[in-house]
Short mmCIF file of C-alpha atoms in Angstrom, two decimals:
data_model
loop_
_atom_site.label_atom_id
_atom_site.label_comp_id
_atom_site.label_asym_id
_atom_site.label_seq_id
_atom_site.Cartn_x
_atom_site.Cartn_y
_atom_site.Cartn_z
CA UNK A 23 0.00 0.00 0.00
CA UNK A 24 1.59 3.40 -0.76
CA UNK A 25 1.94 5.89 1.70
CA UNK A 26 -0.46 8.56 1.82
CA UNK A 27 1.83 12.15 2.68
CA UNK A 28 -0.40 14.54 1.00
CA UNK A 29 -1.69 18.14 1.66
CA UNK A 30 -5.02 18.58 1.70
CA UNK A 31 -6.84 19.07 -1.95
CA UNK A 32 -9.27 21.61 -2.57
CA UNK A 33 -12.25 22.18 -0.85
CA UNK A 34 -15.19 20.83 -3.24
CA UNK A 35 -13.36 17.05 -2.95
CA UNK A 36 -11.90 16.95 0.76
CA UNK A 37 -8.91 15.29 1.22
CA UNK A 38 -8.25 12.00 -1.06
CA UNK A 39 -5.06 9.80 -0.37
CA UNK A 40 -2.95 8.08 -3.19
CA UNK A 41 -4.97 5.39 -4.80
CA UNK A 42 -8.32 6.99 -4.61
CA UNK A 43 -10.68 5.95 -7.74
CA UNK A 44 -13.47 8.12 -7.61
CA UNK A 45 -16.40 8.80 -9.90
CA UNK A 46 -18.75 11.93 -10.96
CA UNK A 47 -22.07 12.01 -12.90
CA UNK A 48 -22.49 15.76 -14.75
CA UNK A 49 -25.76 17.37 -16.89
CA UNK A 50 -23.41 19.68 -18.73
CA UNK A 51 -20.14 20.19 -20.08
CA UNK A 52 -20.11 23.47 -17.79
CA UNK A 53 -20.35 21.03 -15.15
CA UNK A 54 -17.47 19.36 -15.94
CA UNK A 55 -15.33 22.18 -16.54
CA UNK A 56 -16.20 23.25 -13.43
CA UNK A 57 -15.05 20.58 -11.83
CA UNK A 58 -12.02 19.52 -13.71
CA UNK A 59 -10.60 22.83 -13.59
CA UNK A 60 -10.16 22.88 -9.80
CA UNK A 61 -9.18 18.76 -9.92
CA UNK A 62 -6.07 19.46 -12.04
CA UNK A 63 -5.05 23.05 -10.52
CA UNK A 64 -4.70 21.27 -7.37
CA UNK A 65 -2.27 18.27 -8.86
CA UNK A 66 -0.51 20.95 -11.01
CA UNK A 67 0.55 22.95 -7.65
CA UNK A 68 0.94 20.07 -5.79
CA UNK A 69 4.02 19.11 -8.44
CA UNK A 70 1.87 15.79 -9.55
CA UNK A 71 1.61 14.84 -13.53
CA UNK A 72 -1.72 15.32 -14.60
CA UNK A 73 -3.41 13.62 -17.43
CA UNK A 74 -6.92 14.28 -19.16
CA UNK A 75 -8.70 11.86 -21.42
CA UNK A 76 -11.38 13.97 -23.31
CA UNK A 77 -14.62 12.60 -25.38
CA UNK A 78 -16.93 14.15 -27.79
CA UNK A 79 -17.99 16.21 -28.02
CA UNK A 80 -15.19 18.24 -26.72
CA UNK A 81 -11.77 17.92 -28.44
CA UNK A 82 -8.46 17.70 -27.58
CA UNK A 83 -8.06 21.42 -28.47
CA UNK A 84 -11.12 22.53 -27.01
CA UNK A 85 -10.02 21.07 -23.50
CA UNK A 86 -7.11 23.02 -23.48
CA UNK A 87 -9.01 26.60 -24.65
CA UNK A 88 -11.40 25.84 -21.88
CA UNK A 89 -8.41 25.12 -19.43
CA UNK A 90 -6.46 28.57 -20.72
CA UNK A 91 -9.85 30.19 -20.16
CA UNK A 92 -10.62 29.49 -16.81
CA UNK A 93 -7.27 29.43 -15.67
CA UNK A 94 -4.61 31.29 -17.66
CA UNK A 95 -1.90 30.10 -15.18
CA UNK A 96 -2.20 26.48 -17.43
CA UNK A 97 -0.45 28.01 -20.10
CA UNK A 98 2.35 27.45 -18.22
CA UNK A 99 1.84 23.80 -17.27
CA UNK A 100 0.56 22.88 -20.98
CA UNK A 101 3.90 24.44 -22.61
CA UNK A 102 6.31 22.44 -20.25
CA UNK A 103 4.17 19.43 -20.35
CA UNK A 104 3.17 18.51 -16.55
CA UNK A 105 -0.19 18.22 -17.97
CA UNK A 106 -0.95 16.11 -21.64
CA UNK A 107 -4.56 15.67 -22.83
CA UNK A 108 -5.37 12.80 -25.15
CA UNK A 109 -8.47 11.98 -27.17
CA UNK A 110 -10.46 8.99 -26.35
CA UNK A 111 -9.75 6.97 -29.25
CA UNK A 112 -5.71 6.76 -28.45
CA UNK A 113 -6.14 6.19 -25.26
CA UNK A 114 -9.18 3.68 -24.50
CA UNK A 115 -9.99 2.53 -28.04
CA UNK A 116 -6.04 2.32 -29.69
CA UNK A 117 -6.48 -0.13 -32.63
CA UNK A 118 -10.04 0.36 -32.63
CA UNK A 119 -11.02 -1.60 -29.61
CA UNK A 120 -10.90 -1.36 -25.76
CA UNK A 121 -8.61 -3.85 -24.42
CA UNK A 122 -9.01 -3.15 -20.25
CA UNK A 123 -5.88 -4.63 -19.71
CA UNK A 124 -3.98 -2.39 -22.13
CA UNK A 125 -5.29 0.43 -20.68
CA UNK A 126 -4.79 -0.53 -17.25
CA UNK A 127 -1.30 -0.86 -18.02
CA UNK A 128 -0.81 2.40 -19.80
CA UNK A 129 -2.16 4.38 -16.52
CA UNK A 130 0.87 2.56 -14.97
CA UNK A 131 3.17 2.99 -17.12
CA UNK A 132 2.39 6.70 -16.75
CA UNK A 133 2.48 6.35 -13.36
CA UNK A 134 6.03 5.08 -13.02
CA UNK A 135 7.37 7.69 -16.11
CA UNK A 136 5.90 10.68 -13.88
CA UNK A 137 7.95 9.74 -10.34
CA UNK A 138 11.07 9.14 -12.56
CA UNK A 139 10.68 12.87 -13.94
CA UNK A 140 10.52 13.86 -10.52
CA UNK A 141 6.94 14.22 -9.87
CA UNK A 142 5.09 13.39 -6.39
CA UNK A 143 2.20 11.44 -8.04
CA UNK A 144 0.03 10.82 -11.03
CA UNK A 145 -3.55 12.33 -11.58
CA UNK A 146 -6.08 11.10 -14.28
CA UNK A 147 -9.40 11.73 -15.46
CA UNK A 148 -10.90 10.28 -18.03
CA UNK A 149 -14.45 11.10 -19.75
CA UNK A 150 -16.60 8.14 -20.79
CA UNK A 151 -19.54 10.00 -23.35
CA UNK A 152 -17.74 7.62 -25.89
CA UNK A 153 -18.71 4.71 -24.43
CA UNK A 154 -21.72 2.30 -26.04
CA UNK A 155 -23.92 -0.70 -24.96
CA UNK A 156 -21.43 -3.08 -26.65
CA UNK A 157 -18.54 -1.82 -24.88
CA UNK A 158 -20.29 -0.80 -21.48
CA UNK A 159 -19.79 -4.59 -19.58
CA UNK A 160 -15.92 -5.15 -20.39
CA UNK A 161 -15.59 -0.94 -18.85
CA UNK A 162 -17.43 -2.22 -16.08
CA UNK A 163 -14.77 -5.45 -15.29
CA UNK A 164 -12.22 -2.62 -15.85
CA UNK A 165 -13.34 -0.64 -13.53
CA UNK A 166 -13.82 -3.14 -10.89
CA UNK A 167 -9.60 -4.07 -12.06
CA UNK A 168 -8.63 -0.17 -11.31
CA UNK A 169 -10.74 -0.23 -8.08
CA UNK A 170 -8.46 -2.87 -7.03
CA UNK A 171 -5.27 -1.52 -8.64
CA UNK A 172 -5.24 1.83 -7.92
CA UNK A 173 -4.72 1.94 -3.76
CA UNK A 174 -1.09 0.27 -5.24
CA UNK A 175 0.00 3.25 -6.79
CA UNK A 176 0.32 7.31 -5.89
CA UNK A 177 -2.41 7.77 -8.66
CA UNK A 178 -5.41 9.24 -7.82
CA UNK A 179 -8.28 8.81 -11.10
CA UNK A 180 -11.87 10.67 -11.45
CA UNK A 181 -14.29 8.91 -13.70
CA UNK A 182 -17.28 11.48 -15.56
CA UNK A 183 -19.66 9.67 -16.96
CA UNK A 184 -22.33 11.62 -18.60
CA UNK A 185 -25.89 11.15 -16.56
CA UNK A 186 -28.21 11.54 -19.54
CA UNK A 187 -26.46 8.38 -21.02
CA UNK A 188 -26.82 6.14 -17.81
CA UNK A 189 -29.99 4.23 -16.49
CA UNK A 190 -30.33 3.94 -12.48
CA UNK A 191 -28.86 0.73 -13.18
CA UNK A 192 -25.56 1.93 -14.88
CA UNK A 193 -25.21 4.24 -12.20
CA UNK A 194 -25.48 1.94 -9.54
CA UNK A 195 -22.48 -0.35 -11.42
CA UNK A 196 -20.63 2.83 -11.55
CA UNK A 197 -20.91 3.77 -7.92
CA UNK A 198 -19.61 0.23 -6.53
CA UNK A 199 -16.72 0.48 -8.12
CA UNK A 200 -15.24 4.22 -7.14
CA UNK A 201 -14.49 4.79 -3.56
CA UNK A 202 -16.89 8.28 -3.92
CA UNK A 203 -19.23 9.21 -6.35
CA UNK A 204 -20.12 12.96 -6.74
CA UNK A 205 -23.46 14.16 -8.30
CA UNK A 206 -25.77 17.18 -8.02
CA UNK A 207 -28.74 16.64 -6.42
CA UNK A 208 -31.44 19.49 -5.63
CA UNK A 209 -29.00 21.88 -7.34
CA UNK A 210 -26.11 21.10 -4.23
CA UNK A 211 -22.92 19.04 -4.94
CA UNK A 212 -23.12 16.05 -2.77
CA UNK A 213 -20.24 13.68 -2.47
CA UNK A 214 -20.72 9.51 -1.32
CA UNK A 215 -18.09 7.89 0.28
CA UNK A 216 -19.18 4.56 -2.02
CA UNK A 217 -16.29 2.05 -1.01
CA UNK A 218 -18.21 2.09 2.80
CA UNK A 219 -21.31 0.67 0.99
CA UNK A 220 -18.76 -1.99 -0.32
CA UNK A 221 -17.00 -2.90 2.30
CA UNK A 222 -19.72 -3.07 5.11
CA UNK A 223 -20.61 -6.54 4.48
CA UNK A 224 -16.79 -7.81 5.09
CA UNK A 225 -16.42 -5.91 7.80
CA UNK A 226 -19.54 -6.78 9.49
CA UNK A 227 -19.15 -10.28 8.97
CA UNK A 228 -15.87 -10.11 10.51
CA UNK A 229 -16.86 -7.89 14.04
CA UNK A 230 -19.69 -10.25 14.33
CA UNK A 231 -17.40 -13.37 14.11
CA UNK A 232 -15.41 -11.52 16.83
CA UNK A 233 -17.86 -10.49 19.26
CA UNK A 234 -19.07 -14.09 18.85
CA UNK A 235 -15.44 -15.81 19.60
CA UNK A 236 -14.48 -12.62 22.74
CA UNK A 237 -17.48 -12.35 24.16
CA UNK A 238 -19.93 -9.42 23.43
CA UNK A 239 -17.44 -6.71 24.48
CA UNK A 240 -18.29 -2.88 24.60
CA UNK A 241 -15.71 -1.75 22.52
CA UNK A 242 -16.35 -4.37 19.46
CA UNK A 243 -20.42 -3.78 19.98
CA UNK A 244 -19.55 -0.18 19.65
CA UNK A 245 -17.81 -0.93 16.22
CA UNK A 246 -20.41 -3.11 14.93
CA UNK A 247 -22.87 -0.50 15.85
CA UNK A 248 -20.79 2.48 14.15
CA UNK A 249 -20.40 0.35 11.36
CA UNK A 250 -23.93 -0.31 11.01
CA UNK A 251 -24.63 3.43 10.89
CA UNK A 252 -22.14 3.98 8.35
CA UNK A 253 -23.85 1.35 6.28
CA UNK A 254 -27.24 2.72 6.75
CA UNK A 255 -26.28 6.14 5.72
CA UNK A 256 -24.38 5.17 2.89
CA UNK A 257 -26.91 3.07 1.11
CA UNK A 258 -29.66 6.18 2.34
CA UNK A 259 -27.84 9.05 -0.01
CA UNK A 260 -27.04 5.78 -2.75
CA UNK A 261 -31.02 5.18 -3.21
CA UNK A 262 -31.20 8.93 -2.64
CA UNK A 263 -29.33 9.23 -6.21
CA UNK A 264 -30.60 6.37 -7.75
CA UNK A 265 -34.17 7.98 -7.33
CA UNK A 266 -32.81 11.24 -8.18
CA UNK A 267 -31.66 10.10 -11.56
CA UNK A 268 -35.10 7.68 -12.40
CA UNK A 269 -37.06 10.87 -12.00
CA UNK A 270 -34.71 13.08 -13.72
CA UNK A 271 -35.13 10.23 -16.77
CA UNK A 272 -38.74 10.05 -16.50
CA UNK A 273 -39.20 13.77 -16.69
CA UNK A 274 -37.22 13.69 -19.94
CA UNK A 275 -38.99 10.80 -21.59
CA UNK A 276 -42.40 12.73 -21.06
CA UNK A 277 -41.19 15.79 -22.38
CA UNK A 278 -39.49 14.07 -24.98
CA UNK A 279 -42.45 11.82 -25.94
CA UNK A 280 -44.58 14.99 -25.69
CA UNK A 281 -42.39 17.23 -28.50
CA UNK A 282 -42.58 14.05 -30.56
CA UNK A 283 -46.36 13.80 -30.47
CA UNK A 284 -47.89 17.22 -30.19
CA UNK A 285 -45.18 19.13 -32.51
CA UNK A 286 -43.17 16.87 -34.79
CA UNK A 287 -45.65 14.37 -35.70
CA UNK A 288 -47.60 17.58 -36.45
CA UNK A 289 -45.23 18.71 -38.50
CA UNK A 290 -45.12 15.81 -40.66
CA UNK A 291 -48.37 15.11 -40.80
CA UNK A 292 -49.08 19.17 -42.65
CA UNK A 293 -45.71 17.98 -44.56
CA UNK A 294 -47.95 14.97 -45.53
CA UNK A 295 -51.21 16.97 -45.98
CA UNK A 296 -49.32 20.05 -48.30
CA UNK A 297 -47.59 17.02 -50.42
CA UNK A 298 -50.98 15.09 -51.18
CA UNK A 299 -52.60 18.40 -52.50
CA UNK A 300 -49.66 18.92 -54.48
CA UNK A 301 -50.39 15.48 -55.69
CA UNK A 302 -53.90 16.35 -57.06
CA UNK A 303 -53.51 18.83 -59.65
CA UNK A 304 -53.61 17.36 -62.88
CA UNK A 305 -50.92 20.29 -64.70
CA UNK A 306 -46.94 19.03 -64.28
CA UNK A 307 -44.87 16.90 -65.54
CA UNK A 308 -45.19 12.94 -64.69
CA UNK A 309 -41.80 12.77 -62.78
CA UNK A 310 -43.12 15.60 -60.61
CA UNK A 311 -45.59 13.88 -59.41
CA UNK A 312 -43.85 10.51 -59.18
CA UNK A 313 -41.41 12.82 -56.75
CA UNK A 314 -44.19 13.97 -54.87
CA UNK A 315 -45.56 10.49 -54.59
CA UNK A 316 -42.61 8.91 -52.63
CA UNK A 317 -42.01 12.24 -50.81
CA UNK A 318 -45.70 11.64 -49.32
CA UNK A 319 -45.34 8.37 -48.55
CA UNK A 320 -42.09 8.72 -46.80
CA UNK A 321 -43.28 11.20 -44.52
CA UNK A 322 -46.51 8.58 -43.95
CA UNK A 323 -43.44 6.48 -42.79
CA UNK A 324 -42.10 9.16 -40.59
CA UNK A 325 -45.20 10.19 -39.16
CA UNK A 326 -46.00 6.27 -38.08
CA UNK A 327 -42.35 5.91 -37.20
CA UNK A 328 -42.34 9.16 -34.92
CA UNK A 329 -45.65 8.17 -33.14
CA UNK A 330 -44.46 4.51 -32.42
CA UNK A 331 -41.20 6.44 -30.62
CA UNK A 332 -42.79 8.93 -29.08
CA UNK A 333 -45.34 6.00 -27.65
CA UNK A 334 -41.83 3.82 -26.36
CA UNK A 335 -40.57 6.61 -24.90
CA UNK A 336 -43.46 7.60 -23.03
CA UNK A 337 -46.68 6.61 -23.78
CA UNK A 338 -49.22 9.47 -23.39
CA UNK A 339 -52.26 6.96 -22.70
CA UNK A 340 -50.06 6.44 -19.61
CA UNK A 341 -51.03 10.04 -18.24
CA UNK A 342 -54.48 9.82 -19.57
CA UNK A 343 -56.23 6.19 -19.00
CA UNK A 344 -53.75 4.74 -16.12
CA UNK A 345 -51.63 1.73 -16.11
CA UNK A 346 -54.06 -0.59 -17.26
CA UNK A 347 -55.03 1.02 -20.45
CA UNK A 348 -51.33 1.74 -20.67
CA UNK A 349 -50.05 -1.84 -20.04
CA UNK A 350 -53.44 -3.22 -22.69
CA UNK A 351 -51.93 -0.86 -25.79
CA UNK A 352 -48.08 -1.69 -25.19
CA UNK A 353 -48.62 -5.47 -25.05
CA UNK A 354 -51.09 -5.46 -28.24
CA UNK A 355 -47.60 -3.61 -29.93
CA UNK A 356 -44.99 -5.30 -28.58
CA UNK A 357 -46.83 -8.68 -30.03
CA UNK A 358 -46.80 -7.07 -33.44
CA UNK A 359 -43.07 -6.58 -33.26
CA UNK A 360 -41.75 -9.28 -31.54
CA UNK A 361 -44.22 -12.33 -32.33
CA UNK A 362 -44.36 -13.33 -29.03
CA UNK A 363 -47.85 -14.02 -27.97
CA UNK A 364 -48.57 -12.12 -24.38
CA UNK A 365 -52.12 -12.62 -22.25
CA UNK A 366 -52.85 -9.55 -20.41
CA UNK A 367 -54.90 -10.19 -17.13
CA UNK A 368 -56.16 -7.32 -15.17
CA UNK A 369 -59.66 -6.24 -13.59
CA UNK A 370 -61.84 -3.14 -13.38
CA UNK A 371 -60.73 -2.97 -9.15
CA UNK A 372 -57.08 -1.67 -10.45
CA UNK A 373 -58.78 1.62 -11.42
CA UNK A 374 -56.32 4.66 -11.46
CA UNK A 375 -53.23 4.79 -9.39
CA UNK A 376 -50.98 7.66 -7.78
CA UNK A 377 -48.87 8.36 -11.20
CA UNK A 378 -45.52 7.95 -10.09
CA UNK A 379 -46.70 4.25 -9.03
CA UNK A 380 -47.75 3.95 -12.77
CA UNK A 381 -44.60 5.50 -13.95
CA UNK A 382 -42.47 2.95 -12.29
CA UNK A 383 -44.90 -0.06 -12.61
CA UNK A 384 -45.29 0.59 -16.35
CA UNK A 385 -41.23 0.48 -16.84
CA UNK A 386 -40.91 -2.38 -15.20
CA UNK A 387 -43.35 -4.58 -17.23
CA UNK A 388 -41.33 -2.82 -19.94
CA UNK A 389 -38.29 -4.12 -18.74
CA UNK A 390 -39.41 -7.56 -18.15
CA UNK A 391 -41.32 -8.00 -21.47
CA UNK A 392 -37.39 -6.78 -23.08
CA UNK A 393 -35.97 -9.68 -21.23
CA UNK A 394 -38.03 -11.85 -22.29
CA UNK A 395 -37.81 -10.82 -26.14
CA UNK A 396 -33.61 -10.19 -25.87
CA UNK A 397 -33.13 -13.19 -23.38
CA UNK A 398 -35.82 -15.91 -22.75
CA UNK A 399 -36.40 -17.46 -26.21
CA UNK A 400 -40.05 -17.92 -24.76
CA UNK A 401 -42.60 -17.23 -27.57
CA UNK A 402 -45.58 -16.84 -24.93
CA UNK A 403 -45.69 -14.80 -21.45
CA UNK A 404 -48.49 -13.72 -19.36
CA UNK A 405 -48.80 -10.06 -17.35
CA UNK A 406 -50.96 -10.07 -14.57
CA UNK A 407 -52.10 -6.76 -13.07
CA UNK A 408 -54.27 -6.98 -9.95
CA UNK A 409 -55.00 -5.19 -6.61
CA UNK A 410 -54.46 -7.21 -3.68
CA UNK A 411 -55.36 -6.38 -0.01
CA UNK A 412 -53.61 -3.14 0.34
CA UNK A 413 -50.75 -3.37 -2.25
CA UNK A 414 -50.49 -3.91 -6.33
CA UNK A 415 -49.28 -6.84 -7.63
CA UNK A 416 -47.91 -6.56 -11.26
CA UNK A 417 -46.44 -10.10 -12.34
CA UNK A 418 -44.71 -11.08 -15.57
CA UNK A 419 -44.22 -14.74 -16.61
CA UNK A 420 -42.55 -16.60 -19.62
CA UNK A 421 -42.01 -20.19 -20.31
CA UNK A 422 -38.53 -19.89 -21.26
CA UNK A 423 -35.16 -20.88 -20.10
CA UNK A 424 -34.55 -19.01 -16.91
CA UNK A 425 -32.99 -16.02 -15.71
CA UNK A 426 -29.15 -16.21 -14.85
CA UNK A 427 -27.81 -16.66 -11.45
CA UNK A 428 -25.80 -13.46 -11.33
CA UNK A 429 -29.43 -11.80 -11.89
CA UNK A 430 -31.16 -13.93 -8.82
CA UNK A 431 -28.49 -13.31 -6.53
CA UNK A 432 -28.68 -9.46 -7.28
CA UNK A 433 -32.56 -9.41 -5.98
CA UNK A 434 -31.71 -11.51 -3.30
CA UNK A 435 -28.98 -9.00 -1.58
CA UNK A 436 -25.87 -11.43 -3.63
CA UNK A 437 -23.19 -10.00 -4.65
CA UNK A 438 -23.79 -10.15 -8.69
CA UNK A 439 -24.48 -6.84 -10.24
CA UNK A 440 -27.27 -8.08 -11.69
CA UNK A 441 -27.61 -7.16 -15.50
CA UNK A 442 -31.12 -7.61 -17.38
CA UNK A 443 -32.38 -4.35 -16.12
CA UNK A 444 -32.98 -6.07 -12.44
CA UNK A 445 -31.34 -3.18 -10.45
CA UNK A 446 -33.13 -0.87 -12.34
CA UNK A 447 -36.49 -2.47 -11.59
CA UNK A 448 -35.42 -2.93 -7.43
CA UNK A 449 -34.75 0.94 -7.60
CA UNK A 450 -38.14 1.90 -8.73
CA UNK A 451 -39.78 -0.30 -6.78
CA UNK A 452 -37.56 0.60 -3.66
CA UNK A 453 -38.37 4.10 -3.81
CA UNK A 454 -41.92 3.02 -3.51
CA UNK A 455 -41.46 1.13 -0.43
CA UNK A 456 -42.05 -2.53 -3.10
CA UNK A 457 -40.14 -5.58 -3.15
CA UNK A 458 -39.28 -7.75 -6.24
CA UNK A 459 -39.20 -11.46 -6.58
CA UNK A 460 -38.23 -13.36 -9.06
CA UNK A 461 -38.27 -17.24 -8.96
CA UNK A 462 -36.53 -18.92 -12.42
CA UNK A 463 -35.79 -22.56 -13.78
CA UNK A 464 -35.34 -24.41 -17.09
CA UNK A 465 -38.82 -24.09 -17.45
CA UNK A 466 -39.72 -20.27 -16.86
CA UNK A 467 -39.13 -17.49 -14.76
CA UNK A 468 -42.19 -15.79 -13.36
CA UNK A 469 -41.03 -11.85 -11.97
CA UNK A 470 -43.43 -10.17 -9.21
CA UNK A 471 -43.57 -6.47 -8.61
CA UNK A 472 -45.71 -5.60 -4.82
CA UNK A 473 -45.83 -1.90 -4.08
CA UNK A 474 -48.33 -1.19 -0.84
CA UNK A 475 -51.23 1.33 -1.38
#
């Protein structure tokens, strides 16, 4: 473990020692100026190397106008080179693909170059707006390796990942493996010490085995006890964020749906309307009209395109009719485009619930009926919708070939990460005070959503 003789760092991030891996989810690129700015003027002073790995959109060159512009004292760092800024596709994606362990090893390298020259320690950040769906698990296992790595070395990385591009899912994946995460939440910079949240189990485990073996002694019930607090707290402001960002994406996908439906389906239906007149008058050449012809049917393409979009990303009957009427349109689509034959069952007692319950209910079936098209290979599934006592039951079954483990020990407090949207789903339902279940075989897995009234 390397010694940890460092000054304090600026105030927004406290004090981090060598080997901290830390993470922070931004809205805006101002965001991220504003908090890279500080993150590398501190290194810079503190005689460390720094090291920036930029994404699109912002380039090489625009990183270091923005850095001249906030701080004109970086000229001088930039010109001697204590500080080097490399696009994303040298550094994570050199000959076209990310290779983890290649760019694991060129942190180190880096690492080991900069206390040659004579610096006190290495500081990275690299953005991740490059990243995609194909690429997203293998960064994950990486960033579980640098977790693990970087408390070896006087390096001290921040992670941005951009939050419109991450589900509550990716962010929890993100959060377990970074010591802190910082986000904004209610317009205030909050910062989670995340590692606690990992390492409470262990640790637990371990004071429990002791008290057990010594006898229940003050001093060890006191550390179980603080440790439990610690635990508690962290996983409070972790769901805290986890429900910050669900709403934050829900709000967009209704206001997104919204512009689709109300102004540029409009749009393309007068497109549509304008074209077909044009199409009626007898005077013009042939060709004209043979134009005009596959201009209107394109935008009759469009227009059905744009409404089946806007209805995916949020479907308006949602907001209007409830969950039921919601949940009866989606499945009749999702049949159409995926062949699989779903029976809906549901009863007039459902009636209309509080709208964030709907929200959250409806993604979930969403979810579940994805797995079952991407994963299951079931060609038949039932969603059942019914009130029960004093909670709602939403349940979602196929007749396929089971869920993987990974995914049931992630709903049953395991250690897997999960994967098939499952975290996702346990957030919404968590911030309703609901449970999931899941029970899977060979022969099916059946998935139960219970939120109390």
């Amino acid at each position: 473990m390397v010694t940890n003789d460092r000054p304090p760092e600026t105030e927004y991030i406290g004090s981090l020692p060598w080997g901290t891996h830390l993470c922070q989810f931004q809205s805006t690129h101002e965001e991220l100026a504003d908090t890279l700015v500080p993150y590398f003027a501190a290194g810079l002073q503190q005689d460390e190397f720094c090291l920036w790995v930029t994404s699109d959109p912002l380039s090489v060159e625009g990183a270091k106008i923005g850095l001249r512009k906030a701080a004109p004292y970086m000229d001088r760092y930039l010109d001697i080179g204590q500080i080097e800024i490399w696009d994303y596709r040298d550094w994570y994606l050199r000959g076209g693909h990310f290779d983890a362990d290649r760019v694991l090893g060129q942190w180190v390298e880096k690492e080991k170059r900069s206390l040659h020259c004579g610096y006190k320690g290495f500081r990275v950040s690299g953005d991740t707006a490059w990243l995609d769906k194909r690429d997203w698990p293998a960064f994950m296992v990486y960033e579980a390796e640098v977790y693990r790595v970087f408390p070896q070395h006087r390096m001290i990385g921040l992670c941005t990942y951009p939050l419109d591009g991450c589900t509550a899912e990716a962010v929890l994946e993100v959060v377990r493996n970074h010591q802190f995460t910082r986000a904004r939440m209610a317009g205030e910079w909050e910062m989670i010490e995340s590692s606690s949240f990992k390492t409470a189990n262990g640790e637990l485990r371990r004071l429990k085995d002791h008290t057990e073996e010594t006898g229940r002694s003050e001093t060890a019930e006191a550390r179980l006890n603080e440790r439990l607090r610690m635990e508690a707290s962290v996983s409070e402001r972790l769901q805290r964020f986890s429900a910050h960002v669900l709403e934050q994406q829900d709000e967009k996908r209704r206001w997104v749906a919204t512009q689709l439906h109300e102004v540029t389906a409009q749009n393309v239906s007068a497109i549509a309307i304008y074209l077909a007149s044009l199409q009626q008058r007898r005077s013009g050449p042939s060709a004209v009209k043979f134009i005009l012809a596959k201009c209107h049917t394109l935008c009759e393409q469009s227009l059905e395109q744009i409404l089946t979009l806007s209805h995916l990303v949020h479907p308006l009957i949602l907001d209007e009719l409830g969950l039921a009427a919601c949940l009866s349109q989606y499945i009749e689509e999702f049949m159409k485009r995926s062949c699989i034959h779903v029976e809906f069952e549901t009863g007039p007692e459902i009636g209309r619930l509080p709208l964030e319950m709907e929200t959250h209910l409806f993604r979930v079936a969403q979810e579940g009926l994805s797995n079952i098209l991407h994963h299951s290979r079931s060609l038949n599934a039932i969603v059942r919708l019914h009130r029960q006592a004093d909670q709602v039951i939403l349940q979602i079954e196929d007749f396929g070939r089971g869920m993987p483990a990974t995914a049931i020990a992630a709903v049953s407090g395991g250690a897997g990460t999960g994967g098939l949207g499952i975290l996702g789903m346990q957030e919404r339902l968590r911030k309703l005070s609901g449970r999931l279940e899941i029970r899977s075989s060979n022969q099916g897995t059946m998935l139960t959503a219970s939120i109390p009234l």
